[in-house]
Every structure is written in C-alpha cells, then in structure tokens.
Amino acid sequence: MRTSLTTLQKMVESNEKIAILTCYDATFARILENSGIDALLVGDSLGNVLQGENTTLSVTLDDMIYHTRSVARGTDKVLIITDMPFGSYQASPELAFKNACKIIAAGAQMVKIEGGHIMADTVQFLTRRGIPVCAHIGLTPQYIHHLGGYKLQGNSEKSAKLLLDEAKILERSGAGMLVMELIPAKLAEKITQTLSIPTIGIGAGNSCSGQVLVMHDMLGLSQGKKPRFIKDFMVEAKSIPAAVENYVLAVKAGRFPSSEHQF
C-alpha cells in the first residue's frame, strides 16, 4: 500500500521528519523507494536537469504526464507528487481541475501548484473535488521573471508577514502540504509552528516538517554555481543507493540542512 498524505500527517504529529527527492523515471524511482525515501516529487525541474533549459517555464503538461507515468511504474509504496506546469492551472480553477485529473490518472496522488492567496480558490476547488494539493510559496520558479531572479524571499518584515499570511490562507483553502523555498530559516520555523499541515523546505532551514532536494543536486550532478542549500551526498557514499540512504538519515536526524545550508 502506498504512503498517503494521512501517513505524512501522522509523521508530523510524531515528530518524524519527511524525506523527499525529485524523480523523473522508473529506474531511479525504484532506487529511491528502496533506499527509504518517503515521497517523490515529479518536478517541473525536469526542464532544467533533463531538458537543459534555463527555467521551468517551457515544461508542458504532456511532459509531466509522461514522467509521472514513468515514476509510478517504478514504485509501489511512496507517495507521488507532481508539479502542475506553467500555464496549466493559473487561468481558472476549472482548467486546473481538468489538467490535474490527467496528472492523477497518470499515477500521482497529489499535485503541486505555485503561488499564494491568488491560488486559494484553485486549491479549494481541487481539494473539494478529491484532488490533494501541495502548495508552494517563497521562491516560486514559475514566477521567476516577476521575482527578478533566483533570490531569497521573505527577508524583510513586510514580505515575511505576507508569506505567513499566504501560508495560513492556503491551509484554510485545503492545501494538504506546503513547500517553502529559499526563505529565512526563522520564518520557515514560524510558519511550520503556525500550520498543522506538513511543511517541506528547500533552502528554508531544518525546522520544517521535512526536506526536498532535486535528485541531481543531491547526487552532485548539478552544473555551475551551486545554491547554498544544496549538499552533495555522493561525496561520502560509494553508490547512489547509499547516498540516498545517507540523505534520508540526515533529514530524519535533523542533521540536514545544517547552518551552512540555510539563511
């Protein structure tokens, strides 16, 4: 039986950290599942790490369906979360539902959408119709042109309050999980303490309910300058499964992210 959102909620209540990695194919999906990962994110980051694009904006719905189906075929136990790509949900809740249904049919158990209060109606529309939603605030890659680049969010009193308010609104709207990307650790801790749903950090400190990294980054395969929140777990491992196991253990023990990986 697959891990469910209820399982993750119970982990939060028992103070067990949640370990998540991105995944895009059946082979790695099986490796990650067997190495103890709790959930897999079929991320639109595939645009960067698989397709060589500079942003995630060119990733299509068909891309996400294809890779979701591949990951689902390679797993039996883990929860599968899939990003809804740019343009597939922003226009209306009805469009979001139509496209989310296709992703769920491909094998996902949850969809992830980016944005704050502007997405509240969409989150409510989806969840009331049986589609679990993971919300995503902070640095939201699909809004990269609006944000002016990949940079820390919520680092002023005003912007921090806005992110806290956004998180509350998304939870009230029915979001079952919240990803927080590239925000100060203290703010992420406050949001986590305020909400009852799992919070998943990426560059958001170690007080979140769990962590997620892009698999290629965790395996030391990323190119160019590495963001501060990345750790290469292959350095101290002799194999990919060992690196994944080390990541899972580090997350669950609260050793990752350490102070050097947060803001």
Short mmCIF file of C-alpha atoms in Angstrom, two decimals:
data_model
loop_
_atom_site.label_atom_id
_atom_site.label_comp_id
_atom_site.label_asym_id
_atom_site.label_seq_id
_atom_site.Cartn_x
_atom_site.Cartn_y
_atom_site.Cartn_z
CA MET A 1 0.00 0.00 0.00
CA ARG A 2 1.29 3.44 -0.89
CA THR A 3 2.23 6.09 1.59
CA SER A 4 -0.64 8.55 1.85
CA LEU A 5 -1.00 12.14 2.92
CA THR A 6 -2.51 10.77 6.14
CA THR A 7 0.73 8.83 6.72
CA LEU A 8 2.78 12.00 6.33
CA GLN A 9 0.47 13.89 8.68
CA LYS A 10 0.97 11.19 11.32
CA MET A 11 4.74 11.52 10.83
CA VAL A 12 4.45 15.23 11.60
CA GLU A 13 2.40 14.52 14.72
CA SER A 14 5.03 12.03 15.92
CA ASN A 15 7.90 14.43 15.10
CA GLU A 16 9.35 12.22 12.36
CA LYS A 17 10.93 14.22 9.55
CA ILE A 18 9.78 13.63 5.95
CA ALA A 19 12.43 12.97 3.28
CA ILE A 20 11.53 13.79 -0.33
CA LEU A 21 13.53 13.88 -3.57
CA THR A 22 12.58 14.74 -7.13
CA CYS A 23 12.39 11.87 -9.59
CA TYR A 24 11.59 11.57 -13.29
CA ASP A 25 11.92 7.93 -14.36
CA ALA A 26 11.16 4.36 -13.31
CA THR A 27 14.74 3.22 -12.66
CA PHE A 28 15.58 5.98 -10.21
CA ALA A 29 12.10 5.76 -8.71
CA ARG A 30 12.76 2.15 -7.70
CA ILE A 31 16.20 3.01 -6.30
CA LEU A 32 14.85 5.91 -4.24
CA GLU A 33 11.91 3.91 -2.93
CA ASN A 34 14.14 1.03 -1.88
CA SER A 35 16.50 3.50 -0.17
CA GLY A 36 13.84 4.72 2.24
CA ILE A 37 12.52 7.92 0.67
CA ASP A 38 9.03 8.90 1.91
CA ALA A 39 7.72 10.66 -1.18
CA LEU A 40 8.80 11.52 -4.70
CA LEU A 41 8.23 14.83 -6.44
CA VAL A 42 7.93 14.64 -10.20
CA GLY A 43 9.17 18.19 -10.53
CA ASP A 44 8.99 20.58 -13.43
CA SER A 45 12.69 20.94 -12.59
CA LEU A 46 12.98 18.28 -15.29
CA GLY A 47 13.10 21.28 -17.61
CA ASN A 48 16.47 22.17 -16.10
CA VAL A 49 18.07 18.81 -15.31
CA LEU A 50 16.70 16.67 -18.17
CA GLN A 51 15.95 19.14 -20.94
CA GLY A 52 18.76 21.64 -20.34
CA GLU A 53 16.51 24.69 -20.13
CA ASN A 54 17.37 27.74 -18.03
CA THR A 55 13.91 27.86 -16.43
CA THR A 56 10.95 25.52 -15.86
CA LEU A 57 8.61 27.63 -17.99
CA SER A 58 8.82 25.57 -21.18
CA VAL A 59 7.79 22.29 -19.49
CA THR A 60 4.46 21.06 -20.83
CA LEU A 61 1.57 19.16 -19.32
CA ASP A 62 2.39 16.23 -21.61
CA ASP A 63 5.95 16.23 -20.20
CA MET A 64 4.63 16.00 -16.64
CA ILE A 65 2.15 13.24 -17.51
CA TYR A 66 4.85 11.20 -19.26
CA HIS A 67 7.30 11.42 -16.36
CA THR A 68 4.60 10.83 -13.74
CA ARG A 69 3.60 7.64 -15.51
CA SER A 70 7.25 6.55 -15.63
CA VAL A 71 7.78 7.15 -11.91
CA ALA A 72 4.52 5.43 -10.99
CA ARG A 73 5.56 2.31 -12.92
CA GLY A 74 8.78 2.11 -10.94
CA THR A 75 7.22 2.34 -7.47
CA ASP A 76 4.79 0.52 -5.19
CA LYS A 77 4.97 2.34 -1.86
CA VAL A 78 5.94 6.00 -1.99
CA LEU A 79 3.61 8.96 -2.32
CA ILE A 80 3.96 10.60 -5.74
CA ILE A 81 3.52 14.37 -6.00
CA THR A 82 3.58 16.02 -9.42
CA ASP A 83 4.13 19.66 -10.33
CA MET A 84 1.46 21.27 -12.46
CA PRO A 85 3.48 23.09 -15.13
CA PHE A 86 3.32 26.76 -16.01
CA GLY A 87 0.08 27.68 -17.78
CA SER A 88 -1.78 24.50 -16.82
CA TYR A 89 -3.67 25.88 -13.80
CA GLN A 90 -3.36 29.66 -13.47
CA ALA A 91 -6.22 30.69 -15.78
CA SER A 92 -9.07 29.20 -13.77
CA PRO A 93 -9.92 26.55 -11.18
CA GLU A 94 -11.78 24.65 -13.88
CA LEU A 95 -8.70 24.47 -16.09
CA ALA A 96 -6.64 23.39 -13.10
CA PHE A 97 -9.10 20.59 -12.32
CA LYS A 98 -9.16 19.37 -15.92
CA ASN A 99 -5.37 19.14 -16.06
CA ALA A 100 -4.93 17.84 -12.51
CA CYS A 101 -7.24 14.93 -13.39
CA LYS A 102 -4.85 13.95 -16.18
CA ILE A 103 -1.89 14.01 -13.80
CA ILE A 104 -3.72 11.94 -11.18
CA ALA A 105 -4.76 9.46 -13.87
CA ALA A 106 -1.08 9.10 -14.82
CA GLY A 107 -0.26 7.88 -11.32
CA ALA A 108 0.22 10.85 -8.98
CA GLN A 109 -1.53 11.02 -5.63
CA MET A 110 -1.07 14.78 -5.23
CA VAL A 111 -0.44 17.82 -7.41
CA LYS A 112 1.73 20.81 -6.54
CA ILE A 113 0.96 24.36 -7.57
CA GLU A 114 2.91 27.57 -7.02
CA GLY A 115 1.57 30.83 -5.65
CA GLY A 116 -0.07 32.33 -2.57
CA HIS A 117 -3.53 33.77 -1.97
CA ILE A 118 -4.18 34.10 -5.69
CA MET A 119 -4.25 30.30 -5.81
CA ALA A 120 -6.59 29.90 -2.82
CA ASP A 121 -9.75 29.43 -4.89
CA THR A 122 -7.98 26.89 -7.11
CA VAL A 123 -6.72 24.92 -4.11
CA GLN A 124 -10.22 24.85 -2.65
CA PHE A 125 -11.77 23.87 -5.99
CA LEU A 126 -9.37 20.94 -6.42
CA THR A 127 -9.43 19.61 -2.87
CA ARG A 128 -13.23 19.70 -2.66
CA ARG A 129 -13.25 17.50 -5.75
CA GLY A 130 -10.90 14.90 -4.35
CA ILE A 131 -7.52 16.09 -5.62
CA PRO A 132 -4.93 16.61 -2.85
CA VAL A 133 -2.86 19.77 -3.31
CA CYS A 134 0.64 20.69 -2.18
CA ALA A 135 1.06 24.47 -2.20
CA HIS A 136 4.40 26.20 -2.86
CA ILE A 137 5.47 29.64 -1.61
CA GLY A 138 8.66 31.64 -1.26
CA LEU A 139 10.86 31.36 -4.33
CA THR A 140 8.42 30.10 -6.95
CA PRO A 141 10.35 29.22 -10.15
CA GLN A 142 7.31 29.67 -12.41
CA TYR A 143 7.17 33.32 -11.30
CA ILE A 144 10.88 33.85 -11.89
CA HIS A 145 10.50 36.77 -14.32
CA HIS A 146 8.17 38.52 -11.90
CA LEU A 147 10.50 37.90 -8.95
CA GLY A 148 13.53 39.16 -10.85
CA GLY A 149 15.70 36.08 -10.44
CA TYR A 150 16.50 33.26 -8.07
CA LYS A 151 16.92 35.08 -4.76
CA LEU A 152 15.91 34.88 -1.11
CA GLN A 153 12.27 35.68 -0.37
CA GLY A 154 10.66 36.88 2.88
CA ASN A 155 13.78 38.67 4.10
CA SER A 156 12.00 41.87 5.15
CA GLU A 157 9.35 42.33 7.84
CA LYS A 158 6.68 43.12 5.25
CA SER A 159 7.48 40.23 2.91
CA ALA A 160 7.81 37.80 5.84
CA LYS A 161 4.35 38.74 7.12
CA LEU A 162 2.95 38.31 3.61
CA LEU A 163 4.38 34.78 3.33
CA LEU A 164 3.00 33.81 6.74
CA ASP A 165 -0.43 35.14 5.74
CA GLU A 166 -0.23 33.29 2.41
CA ALA A 167 0.58 30.04 4.21
CA LYS A 168 -2.43 30.41 6.51
CA ILE A 169 -4.73 31.15 3.59
CA LEU A 170 -3.52 28.13 1.62
CA GLU A 171 -4.02 25.80 4.58
CA ARG A 172 -7.55 27.15 5.15
CA SER A 173 -8.26 26.61 1.47
CA GLY A 174 -7.46 22.92 1.81
CA ALA A 175 -3.78 22.51 0.94
CA GLY A 176 -2.53 19.27 2.46
CA MET A 177 1.15 20.18 2.35
CA LEU A 178 3.27 23.29 1.84
CA VAL A 179 6.65 23.62 0.14
CA MET A 180 8.69 26.64 1.22
CA GLU A 181 11.63 27.53 -0.99
CA LEU A 182 14.53 29.89 -0.34
CA ILE A 183 13.23 31.74 2.73
CA PRO A 184 14.92 32.56 6.06
CA ALA A 185 15.05 29.63 8.49
CA LYS A 186 13.40 31.64 11.28
CA LEU A 187 10.44 32.50 9.05
CA ALA A 188 10.07 28.87 7.94
CA GLU A 189 10.11 27.81 11.59
CA LYS A 190 7.36 30.30 12.45
CA ILE A 191 5.21 29.14 9.53
CA THR A 192 5.73 25.49 10.48
CA GLN A 193 4.71 26.19 14.07
CA THR A 194 1.63 28.07 12.88
CA LEU A 195 0.31 25.44 10.46
CA SER A 196 -0.94 21.93 11.18
CA ILE A 197 -0.11 20.51 7.73
CA PRO A 198 3.38 19.21 6.79
CA THR A 199 5.84 21.88 5.64
CA ILE A 200 8.62 20.85 3.28
CA GLY A 201 11.69 23.02 2.99
CA ILE A 202 14.19 23.59 0.24
CA GLY A 203 16.58 26.28 1.37
CA ALA A 204 14.24 27.01 4.29
CA GLY A 205 16.13 25.63 7.31
CA ASN A 206 15.74 22.45 9.32
CA SER A 207 12.66 23.34 11.38
CA CYS A 208 10.33 22.29 8.57
CA SER A 209 8.42 19.01 8.78
CA GLY A 210 10.63 17.64 6.03
CA GLN A 211 13.02 18.42 3.19
CA VAL A 212 13.12 18.11 -0.57
CA LEU A 213 16.04 18.40 -2.98
CA VAL A 214 16.41 17.96 -6.70
CA MET A 215 17.85 14.46 -7.04
CA HIS A 216 20.58 15.54 -9.46
CA ASP A 217 21.75 18.19 -6.98
CA MET A 218 21.83 15.68 -4.12
CA LEU A 219 23.95 13.36 -6.28
CA GLY A 220 26.43 16.11 -7.15
CA LEU A 221 25.40 16.25 -10.80
CA SER A 222 24.34 19.90 -10.94
CA GLN A 223 26.30 22.23 -13.19
CA GLY A 224 27.61 25.72 -12.48
CA LYS A 225 27.42 27.57 -9.18
CA LYS A 226 25.59 25.54 -6.56
CA PRO A 227 22.96 27.19 -4.35
CA ARG A 228 23.82 27.33 -0.67
CA PHE A 229 21.06 24.90 0.31
CA ILE A 230 22.47 22.01 -1.76
CA LYS A 231 24.59 19.22 -0.31
CA ASP A 232 26.34 16.58 -2.43
CA PHE A 233 25.62 13.29 -0.66
CA MET A 234 27.72 11.30 -3.15
CA VAL A 235 30.94 12.65 -1.62
CA GLU A 236 30.74 10.26 1.32
CA ALA A 237 28.94 7.40 -0.43
CA LYS A 238 30.12 4.51 -2.58
CA SER A 239 26.88 4.15 -4.51
CA ILE A 240 23.71 6.03 -5.44
CA PRO A 241 21.54 3.96 -3.06
CA ALA A 242 24.00 4.69 -0.23
CA ALA A 243 23.89 8.42 -1.00
CA VAL A 244 20.08 8.39 -0.90
CA GLU A 245 20.10 6.45 2.36
CA ASN A 246 22.52 8.99 3.84
CA TYR A 247 20.22 11.81 2.73
CA VAL A 248 17.20 10.14 4.32
CA LEU A 249 19.08 9.53 7.58
CA ALA A 250 20.43 13.10 7.67
CA VAL A 251 16.96 14.59 7.14
CA LYS A 252 15.31 12.38 9.73
CA ALA A 253 18.05 13.05 12.30
CA GLY A 254 17.80 16.80 11.73
CA ARG A 255 21.41 16.98 10.50
CA PHE A 256 20.39 18.28 7.10
CA PRO A 257 20.12 21.08 6.40
CA SER A 258 22.80 22.34 8.78
CA SER A 259 23.53 26.01 9.41
CA GLU A 260 25.74 26.23 6.31
CA HIS A 261 22.78 25.27 4.10
CA GLN A 262 20.24 27.79 5.40
CA PHE A 263 19.65 31.52 5.51
#
